XYZ file of C-alpha atoms in Angstrom:
684
model
C 114.730 -39.484 -152.039
C 112.076 -38.175 -149.383
C 114.172 -39.463 -146.673
C 117.312 -37.556 -148.059
C 115.311 -33.886 -148.486
C 113.914 -34.805 -144.710
C 117.656 -34.737 -143.655
C 118.806 -31.719 -145.413
C 115.773 -29.778 -143.935
C 116.725 -31.269 -140.733
C 120.360 -30.333 -140.809
C 119.175 -26.639 -142.025
C 117.065 -26.352 -138.642
C 119.867 -28.030 -136.688
C 122.316 -25.389 -137.949
C 120.416 -22.355 -137.398
C 118.705 -23.438 -134.262
C 115.207 -23.741 -135.224
C 114.350 -26.606 -132.718
C 115.583 -24.253 -130.027
C 113.134 -22.025 -128.148
C 114.654 -18.616 -128.751
C 112.858 -17.704 -131.891
C 115.449 -15.225 -134.187
C 114.399 -12.530 -136.410
C 115.602 -14.727 -139.528
C 113.862 -17.990 -138.420
C 110.808 -15.957 -138.830
C 111.321 -14.679 -142.334
C 108.917 -16.464 -144.927
C 111.336 -16.073 -148.191
C 108.014 -17.426 -150.206
C 106.105 -14.099 -149.811
C 105.418 -12.121 -153.049
C 106.980 -14.972 -155.205
C 103.659 -16.217 -157.047
C 101.864 -14.692 -159.864
C 101.958 -10.692 -160.295
C 101.659 -10.020 -156.567
C 105.012 -8.766 -155.807
C 107.659 -10.303 -158.152
C 109.714 -11.965 -155.565
C 111.839 -14.715 -155.448
C 113.202 -17.394 -152.615
C 116.533 -17.122 -153.833
C 119.349 -17.980 -151.279
C 120.981 -14.609 -151.154
C 123.065 -12.319 -148.685
C 122.240 -8.873 -147.338
C 123.166 -6.233 -149.993
C 124.754 -8.954 -152.351
C 124.783 -9.292 -156.029
C 125.128 -12.825 -155.825
C 121.778 -14.923 -155.330
C 121.108 -18.163 -156.499
C 117.562 -18.807 -157.619
C 115.717 -21.789 -158.995
C 113.735 -20.995 -162.306
C 110.658 -22.894 -163.357
C 108.128 -23.509 -166.051
C 105.887 -21.215 -165.744
C 107.016 -18.194 -164.059
C 107.104 -14.611 -162.841
C 110.087 -11.788 -163.312
C 112.060 -13.705 -161.449
C 111.919 -16.796 -163.455
C 110.231 -18.426 -160.632
C 106.701 -19.268 -159.849
C 105.907 -20.814 -156.230
C 103.219 -23.100 -157.593
C 105.218 -24.416 -160.738
C 106.176 -28.496 -160.531
C 108.557 -28.117 -163.377
C 112.533 -26.609 -162.422
C 114.306 -25.697 -165.770
C 117.551 -25.113 -163.297
C 119.128 -22.574 -160.957
C 120.363 -19.526 -162.097
C 122.567 -16.649 -160.386
C 122.029 -12.590 -159.632
C 118.537 -11.319 -159.756
C 117.168 -7.885 -159.068
C 114.116 -8.635 -156.573
C 110.715 -7.037 -157.425
C 111.212 -5.310 -160.495
C 108.848 -4.410 -163.188
C 109.297 -4.498 -167.027
C 109.846 -8.494 -167.362
C 112.631 -8.825 -164.479
C 116.321 -9.220 -165.367
C 119.296 -11.180 -164.166
C 119.077 -15.042 -164.036
C 122.555 -15.585 -165.403
C 124.545 -19.069 -165.652
C 121.824 -21.562 -165.692
C 123.133 -24.894 -163.789
C 120.937 -27.720 -164.115
C 121.540 -30.938 -162.501
C 120.386 -34.376 -164.693
C 120.427 -37.943 -164.418
C 121.416 -39.857 -167.339
C 123.385 -38.722 -170.782
C 121.036 -36.287 -172.173
C 120.344 -33.347 -169.895
C 116.977 -32.248 -172.344
C 115.417 -35.352 -171.572
C 115.618 -35.155 -167.718
C 112.676 -33.789 -166.408
C 112.997 -31.974 -162.924
C 109.572 -32.223 -161.264
C 108.968 -30.654 -157.590
C 107.943 -32.813 -154.696
C 109.150 -30.450 -151.987
C 110.947 -26.990 -151.341
C 112.132 -25.027 -148.279
C 114.093 -22.165 -148.029
C 115.032 -19.466 -145.314
C 117.260 -16.291 -145.433
C 120.464 -17.413 -147.400
C 119.215 -21.010 -147.885
C 117.049 -22.776 -150.533
C 116.253 -26.493 -151.221
C 114.013 -28.643 -153.514
C 113.411 -32.334 -154.034
C 112.818 -33.935 -157.610
C 110.854 -36.956 -158.547
C 114.046 -38.403 -160.267
C 115.884 -38.676 -156.733
C 117.831 -35.521 -157.048
C 117.732 -33.159 -153.886
C 119.392 -29.541 -154.754
C 120.065 -26.965 -151.825
C 121.892 -23.559 -151.740
C 123.580 -21.039 -149.439
C 125.204 -17.540 -150.103
C 126.788 -15.383 -148.013
C 128.519 -11.901 -149.440
C 129.353 -13.077 -153.219
C 130.173 -16.693 -152.535
C 127.455 -19.277 -152.557
C 127.292 -23.164 -152.986
C 125.354 -25.482 -154.618
C 124.999 -29.341 -153.317
C 123.278 -32.088 -155.293
C 122.481 -35.534 -153.633
C 121.818 -37.830 -156.752
C 120.566 -41.146 -156.993
C 122.830 -44.007 -158.377
C 123.480 -43.883 -162.261
C 124.878 -41.870 -164.672
C 124.219 -38.083 -163.642
C 125.816 -34.786 -164.685
C 125.429 -30.974 -164.667
C 123.928 -29.039 -167.727
C 125.556 -24.957 -168.141
C 123.788 -22.436 -170.145
C 126.034 -19.238 -170.117
C 123.656 -17.466 -172.357
C 120.712 -17.857 -169.872
C 119.072 -14.444 -168.700
C 115.584 -13.289 -167.960
C 114.034 -11.007 -170.240
C 116.356 -12.526 -172.924
C 118.780 -9.989 -171.642
C 122.394 -12.032 -172.431
C 124.233 -10.262 -174.273
C 128.037 -12.008 -174.804
C 129.810 -14.052 -172.574
C 133.216 -15.874 -172.496
C 134.487 -18.683 -170.723
C 137.492 -21.338 -170.119
C 138.004 -24.548 -168.457
C 141.170 -25.767 -166.203
C 140.330 -28.821 -164.551
C 137.401 -28.863 -162.340
C 137.115 -25.123 -162.451
C 134.903 -23.084 -165.014
C 135.297 -19.350 -165.177
C 134.864 -16.322 -167.313
C 132.481 -13.397 -167.772
C 128.865 -12.404 -169.058
C 127.432 -9.372 -170.144
C 123.654 -8.818 -169.806
C 120.956 -6.151 -170.214
C 119.903 -4.264 -167.517
C 115.936 -4.321 -165.954
C 113.892 -2.707 -169.028
C 117.146 -3.612 -171.116
C 118.229 0.303 -171.012
C 121.732 -0.670 -170.117
C 124.245 -3.598 -169.588
C 126.090 -4.833 -166.814
C 129.092 -7.499 -166.995
C 130.041 -9.719 -164.133
C 133.289 -12.141 -163.704
C 132.513 -15.579 -162.155
C 134.429 -18.628 -160.868
C 132.967 -22.030 -160.602
C 134.823 -24.662 -158.505
C 133.333 -28.375 -158.692
C 134.779 -30.926 -155.873
C 134.782 -33.825 -157.848
C 136.361 -34.338 -161.284
C 134.253 -34.077 -164.372
C 134.348 -34.699 -168.042
C 133.710 -31.102 -169.732
C 131.712 -31.207 -173.261
C 131.010 -28.002 -174.896
C 127.598 -28.268 -176.404
C 128.148 -25.001 -178.415
C 125.916 -21.970 -178.406
C 127.152 -20.944 -175.001
C 126.109 -24.452 -173.503
C 128.398 -27.146 -171.844
C 127.992 -30.393 -169.742
C 129.677 -31.503 -167.051
C 129.715 -35.755 -167.034
C 130.343 -36.664 -163.427
C 131.312 -40.316 -162.217
C 128.368 -42.278 -161.501
C 129.901 -43.831 -158.149
C 129.102 -40.236 -156.486
C 126.291 -39.218 -154.456
C 126.937 -35.901 -153.719
C 128.629 -32.727 -155.582
C 129.050 -29.344 -154.171
C 129.676 -26.488 -156.625
C 131.107 -23.503 -155.329
C 130.557 -19.967 -157.014
C 131.707 -16.508 -156.352
C 131.253 -13.147 -158.613
C 132.954 -9.834 -159.224
C 132.266 -6.865 -161.263
C 135.988 -5.882 -161.379
C 137.614 -9.277 -162.829
C 137.978 -13.326 -162.473
C 140.922 -12.865 -160.057
C 138.686 -11.421 -157.378
C 135.794 -13.819 -157.962
C 138.298 -16.751 -157.671
C 139.670 -15.195 -154.459
C 136.009 -14.863 -152.697
C 135.695 -18.691 -153.357
C 135.432 -20.074 -149.612
C 136.501 -22.942 -147.916
C 133.516 -23.302 -145.545
C 131.545 -26.460 -145.803
C 128.077 -26.175 -146.883
C 126.721 -26.518 -143.285
C 129.174 -23.735 -142.352
C 127.873 -21.572 -145.118
C 124.540 -22.112 -144.318
C 125.236 -21.092 -140.754
C 127.233 -17.841 -141.403
C 124.805 -16.825 -144.281
C 122.035 -16.985 -141.392
C 123.862 -15.107 -138.893
C 124.283 -12.304 -141.354
C 120.809 -12.549 -141.674
C 120.034 -12.160 -138.071
C 122.495 -9.505 -137.365
C 120.866 -7.706 -140.261
C 117.158 -8.299 -139.537
C 117.830 -7.474 -135.820
C 118.761 -3.835 -136.178
C 115.058 -3.124 -135.473
C 113.559 -5.395 -132.328
C 109.903 -6.327 -132.427
C 108.089 -8.776 -130.419
C 108.799 -12.140 -131.678
C 105.959 -13.686 -130.460
C 103.445 -11.222 -131.822
C 100.901 -11.719 -134.365
C 102.521 -9.806 -137.343
C 106.078 -10.607 -136.214
C 106.753 -12.771 -139.250
C 105.057 -10.233 -142.173
C 107.304 -7.722 -140.330
C 110.574 -9.398 -140.689
C 109.922 -11.037 -144.248
C 109.041 -7.343 -145.585
C 112.114 -5.901 -143.817
C 114.002 -8.897 -145.385
C 113.094 -7.788 -148.967
C 114.261 -4.136 -147.799
C 117.675 -5.093 -147.118
C 118.230 -7.274 -150.464
C 119.780 -4.303 -152.399
C 121.399 -2.140 -153.501
C 124.792 -4.455 -154.024
C 127.983 -4.120 -152.799
C 130.543 -3.979 -155.549
C 133.758 -2.925 -153.739
C 136.301 -5.684 -153.475
C 138.153 -6.079 -150.218
C 141.125 -3.832 -151.148
C 138.582 -1.079 -152.387
C 138.820 -1.761 -156.017
C 135.469 -1.469 -157.870
C 134.289 -0.702 -161.560
C 132.207 2.620 -161.836
C 129.421 3.176 -164.207
C 131.632 4.625 -166.823
C 133.650 1.222 -167.200
C 136.582 2.738 -165.157
C 138.168 0.594 -162.478
C 138.798 3.125 -159.160
C 139.522 2.302 -155.628
C 137.782 3.378 -152.818
C 138.236 3.898 -148.796
C 134.522 3.421 -148.851
C 132.202 0.392 -149.500
C 130.408 0.952 -152.600
C 127.303 0.373 -154.025
C 125.353 -0.213 -157.124
C 121.617 -1.700 -158.319
C 119.426 0.951 -157.943
C 115.677 1.780 -158.627
C 115.710 5.177 -157.294
C 112.381 6.371 -158.351
C 110.763 3.581 -157.072
C 112.308 3.326 -153.721
C 113.345 7.126 -152.762
C 110.596 8.064 -150.511
C 110.476 4.523 -148.742
C 113.424 2.122 -148.769
C 116.680 4.200 -149.233
C 114.935 6.699 -146.280
C 114.763 3.511 -144.001
C 118.233 2.545 -144.683
C 119.723 5.937 -143.579
C 118.050 4.821 -140.268
C 118.630 1.110 -139.824
C 122.130 1.032 -141.508
C 123.699 4.302 -140.953
C 127.291 2.818 -141.613
C 126.125 1.213 -144.830
C 124.511 4.340 -145.707
C 127.742 6.335 -145.762
C 128.546 4.351 -148.658
C 125.064 4.218 -150.648
C 125.523 7.995 -150.621
C 128.670 8.179 -152.036
C 127.969 5.746 -154.663
C 124.608 8.138 -155.695
C 127.291 10.816 -155.448
C 129.673 8.855 -157.921
C 126.946 8.121 -160.676
C 127.178 11.730 -161.118
C 130.987 11.832 -161.341
C 130.665 8.939 -163.661
C 128.291 10.585 -166.478
C 124.944 9.476 -164.669
C 122.073 8.273 -166.896
C 118.342 8.193 -165.687
C 118.068 4.421 -165.891
C 121.890 2.751 -166.800
C 124.937 2.983 -168.460
C 126.256 0.490 -171.012
C 129.308 -0.129 -168.420
C 127.192 -1.096 -165.134
C 129.311 -2.935 -162.436
C 126.004 -4.820 -161.497
C 122.440 -5.204 -162.559
C 120.128 -2.194 -161.689
C 117.142 -0.400 -162.559
C 116.810 3.389 -162.749
C 118.310 6.606 -160.721
C 115.691 9.373 -161.419
C 115.561 11.251 -158.157
C 118.975 10.718 -157.240
C 119.365 14.614 -156.389
C 116.689 14.616 -153.763
C 118.200 11.500 -152.301
C 121.697 13.218 -152.130
C 119.917 16.255 -150.451
C 117.956 14.448 -148.003
C 121.384 12.660 -147.193
C 123.254 15.573 -146.596
C 120.330 16.787 -144.482
C 120.279 14.090 -142.261
C 124.223 14.598 -141.580
C 125.812 12.240 -144.208
C 128.918 13.725 -146.308
C 128.106 14.806 -149.702
C 130.722 16.671 -151.749
C 128.414 18.629 -153.922
C 131.156 20.810 -155.207
C 132.611 18.051 -157.413
C 129.834 17.052 -159.181
C 127.619 20.405 -158.869
C 128.107 20.946 -162.778
C 126.948 17.494 -163.586
C 123.643 18.133 -161.147
C 123.333 21.091 -162.910
C 123.361 19.275 -166.114
C 120.945 16.827 -165.105
C 118.173 19.583 -163.694
C 118.568 21.659 -167.070
C 117.515 18.830 -168.878
C 114.338 17.563 -166.834
C 111.160 17.181 -168.535
C 108.208 19.114 -168.022
C 106.330 18.123 -170.806
C 103.744 15.810 -169.000
C 101.781 16.911 -165.835
C 103.319 14.110 -163.940
C 106.785 14.826 -165.255
C 106.412 18.421 -164.564
C 105.668 17.917 -160.570
C 108.351 15.420 -160.598
C 110.831 17.750 -162.490
C 109.694 20.482 -159.998
C 110.548 18.606 -157.034
C 114.314 17.730 -158.270
C 114.700 21.478 -159.267
C 113.797 22.176 -155.657
C 116.397 20.162 -154.123
C 118.906 21.293 -156.332
C 117.976 24.705 -155.500
C 118.764 23.879 -151.708
C 121.907 22.260 -152.706
C 123.027 25.420 -153.911
C 122.319 27.214 -150.980
C 124.567 24.567 -149.466
C 127.469 25.894 -151.481
C 126.132 29.426 -150.974
C 125.318 30.144 -154.406
C 122.339 32.241 -153.372
C 121.494 34.043 -156.829
C 121.530 30.383 -158.560
C 119.438 28.896 -155.895
C 116.895 31.820 -155.988
C 116.544 31.086 -159.776
C 116.117 27.470 -159.480
C 113.884 27.572 -156.507
C 111.599 29.923 -159.130
C 111.559 27.440 -161.569
C 110.559 24.885 -158.995
C 107.434 26.775 -158.164
C 106.122 26.790 -161.815
C 105.118 23.683 -160.557
C 101.768 25.926 -160.056
C 101.270 26.705 -163.151
C 101.329 23.075 -164.436
C 99.278 21.930 -161.419
C 96.364 25.105 -162.080
C 96.117 23.684 -165.673
C 96.204 20.195 -165.328
C 94.956 19.303 -161.416
C 92.900 22.078 -160.017
C 89.529 20.879 -161.732
C 88.789 17.123 -160.655
C 85.310 17.512 -162.427
C 86.698 16.500 -165.676
C 86.013 12.854 -167.314
C 89.377 11.610 -167.524
C 90.506 12.605 -163.658
C 90.216 8.546 -162.544
C 91.814 7.499 -165.795
C 95.565 5.776 -165.992
C 97.700 7.711 -168.140
C 95.414 10.330 -168.778
C 96.785 13.293 -170.577
C 99.997 11.796 -171.336
C 101.286 10.893 -167.876
C 103.777 7.511 -167.529
C 101.601 5.632 -164.276
C 98.442 6.862 -162.310
C 95.707 9.159 -162.733
C 94.885 12.749 -162.238
C 93.393 12.331 -159.026
C 96.430 10.363 -157.528
C 99.364 12.530 -159.022
C 97.690 15.803 -157.998
C 99.064 15.764 -154.484
C 102.741 15.058 -155.776
C 104.283 18.444 -154.211
C 106.093 16.954 -151.232
C 108.524 20.045 -151.186
C 105.616 22.651 -150.864
C 102.872 20.912 -149.309
C 102.029 24.540 -147.615
C 101.973 26.022 -151.290
C 99.624 23.288 -152.550
C 97.126 23.699 -150.043
C 96.742 27.260 -151.030
C 96.501 26.239 -154.693
C 93.996 23.746 -153.911
C 91.963 27.292 -152.396
C 92.896 26.530 -148.832
C 93.079 23.861 -145.876
C 89.239 23.469 -145.591
C 89.024 22.762 -149.803
C 92.335 20.599 -149.582
C 91.080 18.495 -146.532
C 87.528 17.673 -148.337
C 89.214 16.885 -151.495
C 91.410 14.281 -149.615
C 88.272 12.913 -147.853
C 86.959 12.611 -151.691
C 89.860 10.757 -152.739
C 89.616 8.129 -150.192
C 86.126 7.695 -149.675
C 85.781 6.988 -153.322
C 89.018 4.533 -153.426
C 90.861 6.640 -155.660
C 93.768 5.808 -154.026
C 96.340 3.407 -155.858
C 98.624 1.264 -153.195
C 99.553 -0.915 -156.192
C 102.160 1.886 -157.500
C 104.641 4.309 -156.166
C 103.196 8.025 -157.215
C 100.540 8.364 -154.381
C 102.095 6.394 -151.519
C 102.454 9.372 -149.836
C 98.745 10.716 -149.476
C 97.708 8.736 -146.558
C 100.306 10.924 -144.834
C 98.899 14.105 -146.071
C 96.362 14.727 -143.366
C 99.454 15.304 -141.056
C 99.441 18.822 -142.922
C 95.811 19.395 -141.730
C 94.832 20.255 -138.379
C 93.134 16.577 -138.902
C 95.819 14.460 -138.384
C 94.068 11.448 -136.592
C 92.976 10.555 -140.360
C 96.435 9.813 -141.240
C 96.565 7.593 -138.027
C 93.464 5.636 -139.263
C 94.848 5.513 -142.811
C 98.259 4.095 -142.024
C 96.769 1.345 -140.246
C 94.198 0.708 -142.678
C 96.499 0.178 -145.709
C 99.073 -1.690 -143.233
C 96.722 -4.501 -141.838
C 93.237 -3.697 -142.652
C 90.733 -5.209 -145.717
C 90.582 -2.024 -148.344
C 89.003 -1.467 -151.694
C 91.206 -1.593 -154.609
C 90.058 -0.358 -157.932
C 93.268 0.233 -159.721
C 95.951 -2.006 -160.664
C 99.285 -1.210 -163.072
C 97.138 -2.377 -166.160
C 94.289 -0.757 -165.986
C 92.075 2.322 -165.202
C 89.549 2.296 -162.536
C 88.295 -1.305 -162.913
C 85.286 -2.607 -162.933
C 85.747 -5.470 -160.154
C 87.594 -3.931 -157.391
C 90.007 -5.853 -155.196
C 88.747 -6.382 -151.510
C 91.152 -7.762 -149.274
C 94.247 -6.771 -147.354
C 97.013 -5.328 -149.289
C 99.940 -7.010 -147.282
C 99.770 -10.718 -146.761
C 102.444 -13.479 -145.479
C 101.826 -15.670 -148.258
C 103.015 -16.086 -152.077
C 100.290 -13.988 -153.547
C 101.080 -11.405 -151.019
C 100.762 -7.948 -152.457
C 97.644 -6.320 -154.645
C 97.837 -7.916 -158.217
C 100.196 -5.843 -160.174
C 101.829 -4.571 -157.187
C 105.745 -4.841 -157.659
C 107.967 -4.981 -154.348
C 110.135 -2.374 -156.329
C 113.509 -3.183 -154.646
C 112.210 -2.646 -151.255
C 109.838 0.160 -151.963
C 106.548 -1.104 -150.947
C 107.944 -3.276 -148.056
C 109.835 -0.447 -147.089
C 106.107 1.138 -146.809
C 104.941 -1.700 -144.184
C 108.231 -1.105 -141.994
C 107.900 2.408 -141.865
C 104.132 2.043 -140.608
C 104.944 -0.330 -138.161
C 107.863 1.407 -136.492
C 105.346 4.347 -135.964
C 107.208 7.183 -138.293
C 107.124 7.841 -142.095
C 109.079 10.509 -143.972
C 107.318 13.382 -144.521
C 109.219 15.091 -147.536
C 112.399 13.216 -148.459
C 114.908 15.925 -148.851
C 113.687 17.075 -144.778
C 114.738 14.925 -141.977
C 111.458 15.245 -140.851
C 108.815 12.207 -140.084
C 105.250 11.757 -139.379
C 104.154 9.952 -136.421
C 101.075 7.296 -136.383
C 100.564 4.406 -133.704
C 103.259 1.640 -134.052
C 101.838 -1.745 -135.042
C 103.494 -3.373 -132.406
C 103.719 -2.841 -128.653
C 107.398 -2.658 -128.369
C 110.198 -1.636 -130.965
C 113.769 -1.115 -130.459
C 116.092 0.551 -133.281
C 119.794 0.096 -132.853
C 121.486 3.464 -132.824
C 125.257 4.498 -133.794
C 125.888 5.634 -130.218
C 124.505 2.020 -128.833
C 121.626 3.630 -126.625
C 119.459 2.289 -129.186
C 115.628 4.278 -129.782
C 112.798 2.807 -128.066
C 109.445 2.869 -129.283
C 106.463 1.722 -126.944
C 102.596 1.884 -127.201
C 100.214 2.179 -124.234
C 96.655 1.204 -124.383
C 98.175 -1.120 -127.168
C 95.236 -2.787 -129.149
C 93.328 -3.755 -132.371
C 91.461 -0.426 -133.420
C 93.887 1.597 -131.014
C 95.186 3.588 -133.961
C 94.750 6.823 -132.552
C 97.360 9.139 -130.850
C 95.907 10.556 -127.755
C 99.399 11.340 -126.055
C 103.296 11.428 -127.425
C 106.361 11.214 -124.717
C 109.301 11.790 -126.184
C 112.585 11.108 -124.063
C 110.088 11.572 -120.693
C 108.306 14.734 -121.974
C 105.011 15.062 -123.529
C 105.045 16.693 -126.825
C 102.130 17.922 -128.692
C 103.713 17.599 -132.462
C 102.716 15.163 -135.053
C 106.548 14.710 -136.081
C 109.986 13.727 -134.955
C 113.384 14.089 -136.952
C 116.171 12.128 -137.855
C 118.405 13.111 -135.286
C 116.054 12.581 -132.330
C 115.957 8.972 -133.616
C 119.416 8.656 -134.054
C 120.888 9.853 -130.903
C 118.728 7.374 -129.215
C 116.218 7.647 -126.096
C 112.782 6.500 -126.238
C 108.944 7.697 -127.596
C 105.945 6.426 -126.223
C 102.604 6.801 -127.956
C 99.353 6.266 -125.818
C 96.646 4.939 -128.155
C 93.010 5.387 -128.345
C 90.227 3.609 -130.497
C 88.496 7.488 -130.936
C 90.248 10.312 -133.047
C 91.843 12.404 -130.453
C 91.348 16.203 -132.098
C 93.099 18.087 -129.055
C 96.314 15.700 -129.250
C 98.260 17.895 -131.657
C 98.965 21.388 -131.897
C 101.863 21.666 -133.639
C 102.024 20.475 -137.240
C 105.120 20.380 -139.994
C 104.250 21.421 -143.210
C 106.656 21.622 -146.048
C 107.202 24.744 -147.604
C 109.632 25.710 -150.724
C 111.881 28.511 -149.882
């Protein structure tokens, strides 16, 4: 058995070229990052970029993905998973368990060893079964190698994480099992429905066990079984058509090539010490949203209607979490895909958008608050948005925003500001002014709940009815009007002093999203070097963390790094949230970070690599270089953009996307005269 598993791993290495001298981005990915405990809520599933299909191991015990790195007992292998999300997770449909003997319940799968790379996962069990999996697009394969004896596959079609199963129907024809299932979306707010087709490469005796369970009894004389599976949100015919004819080795190769192509859109030195961490985190940023259109353009809208689109469309959102990190990153790294992502978000409004999910989702999903900001941001970055066709739906959403709690008031003001800017695009100037004035009422809420930071509850989680975060953490949340925020906080000197107090006392919470933009806020002052220092600190250095998602200021703080390339990768209780937190690191590593989503501007920091290249639509590429690169050299001494010195602390989307070069001359000392032009958001 051990020899057979060794052969499988050797086959993987041979196919994807690990034995070659030339390392690739995908070969550096650690798919086990964040897969243990409450330190990311990730899985090592075989998956493909932006694919709704993944094949993931299920263990006892487990985390939100149904898997735990250190667990020994396996329950089987499920399909679909929304990576890194909260509540109790979601997905994990159609459990398949290989077994020896006649009774699957009496067959225990105890892990001996496991391996994984992008698009591939394999595990070996004590009873002699080896299982390996590969995925590309919406098509995947299971390969089981059995010892001699009676054997079979157990199917639980009602299996779903977080008890999310709703209903299913299936039918068997020869060696093919096909049907559909409905399950609850993340946090059990909405429902999604997927069709599937499963084909075995050997004849089997099918036994219906009742309660959505069945067994495929396999011939005793076979040693290898291949199971092919594909999914569709439209119908079974599309799922069946997606079944490929690749060999298992060919599918591994194809999937690995696709991951290399996707990850290679950002090039960093592959031999650099943090290259594996970088690509492991970049990998997590491009697992969702999911492509939902079929090759002929058919797709299922979120109101249940079947439609046709010329553009590739997507679903599977966690916008509240990742609208300030992952989605802006995709707008740069995957501009062709982002056209479809933008259109897909606009389509949500045309189909009756909900804050979380509808009952007719074409894939698993989480939540969609702040989508209006994403649309404004995309438009200002040059992506097409037909605001006129959805303006009534946008207005309805904004008119129904919640201002009843301090944090909600600030978040709703941001959405309202975005709507005022969209109205300006449509030349609705009078109405735009009305909503801008409503957005500016944030000052009333801010003065009431956030100005005074001497009250006893300012460092308590969920104080004053807030959803997540403290008064200290939420007081900075006015991304669209930092100039007005500074004025409300009695001027730049007081504002900067309060920022100093915030970080010196470790009030910052990187375990969740509410204050992840705060390290950037020194860029709105004449002390931007403090932001430059903090971006390096939170990306690579040891920190003191008092706050977690399940308590207020903890008695015992965490001391250590936030991002680690290991199963317990993140801070305790820190979910990756569909690429939100991994994208934070990727931006920091590249040397720029969104200043205000809704404005195509990025604040600058010294990158974490000496050389970086971003692919651009015109093929020229955007080259990022650091002179005087080294540990501790986190301060900007000089910036050279396309051969010319600039004395500003920001760059625009247009400057990045048209290609060229930027060079940072770094220093180990704050450079107080390096920047003389700052960008500050202002509501107007």
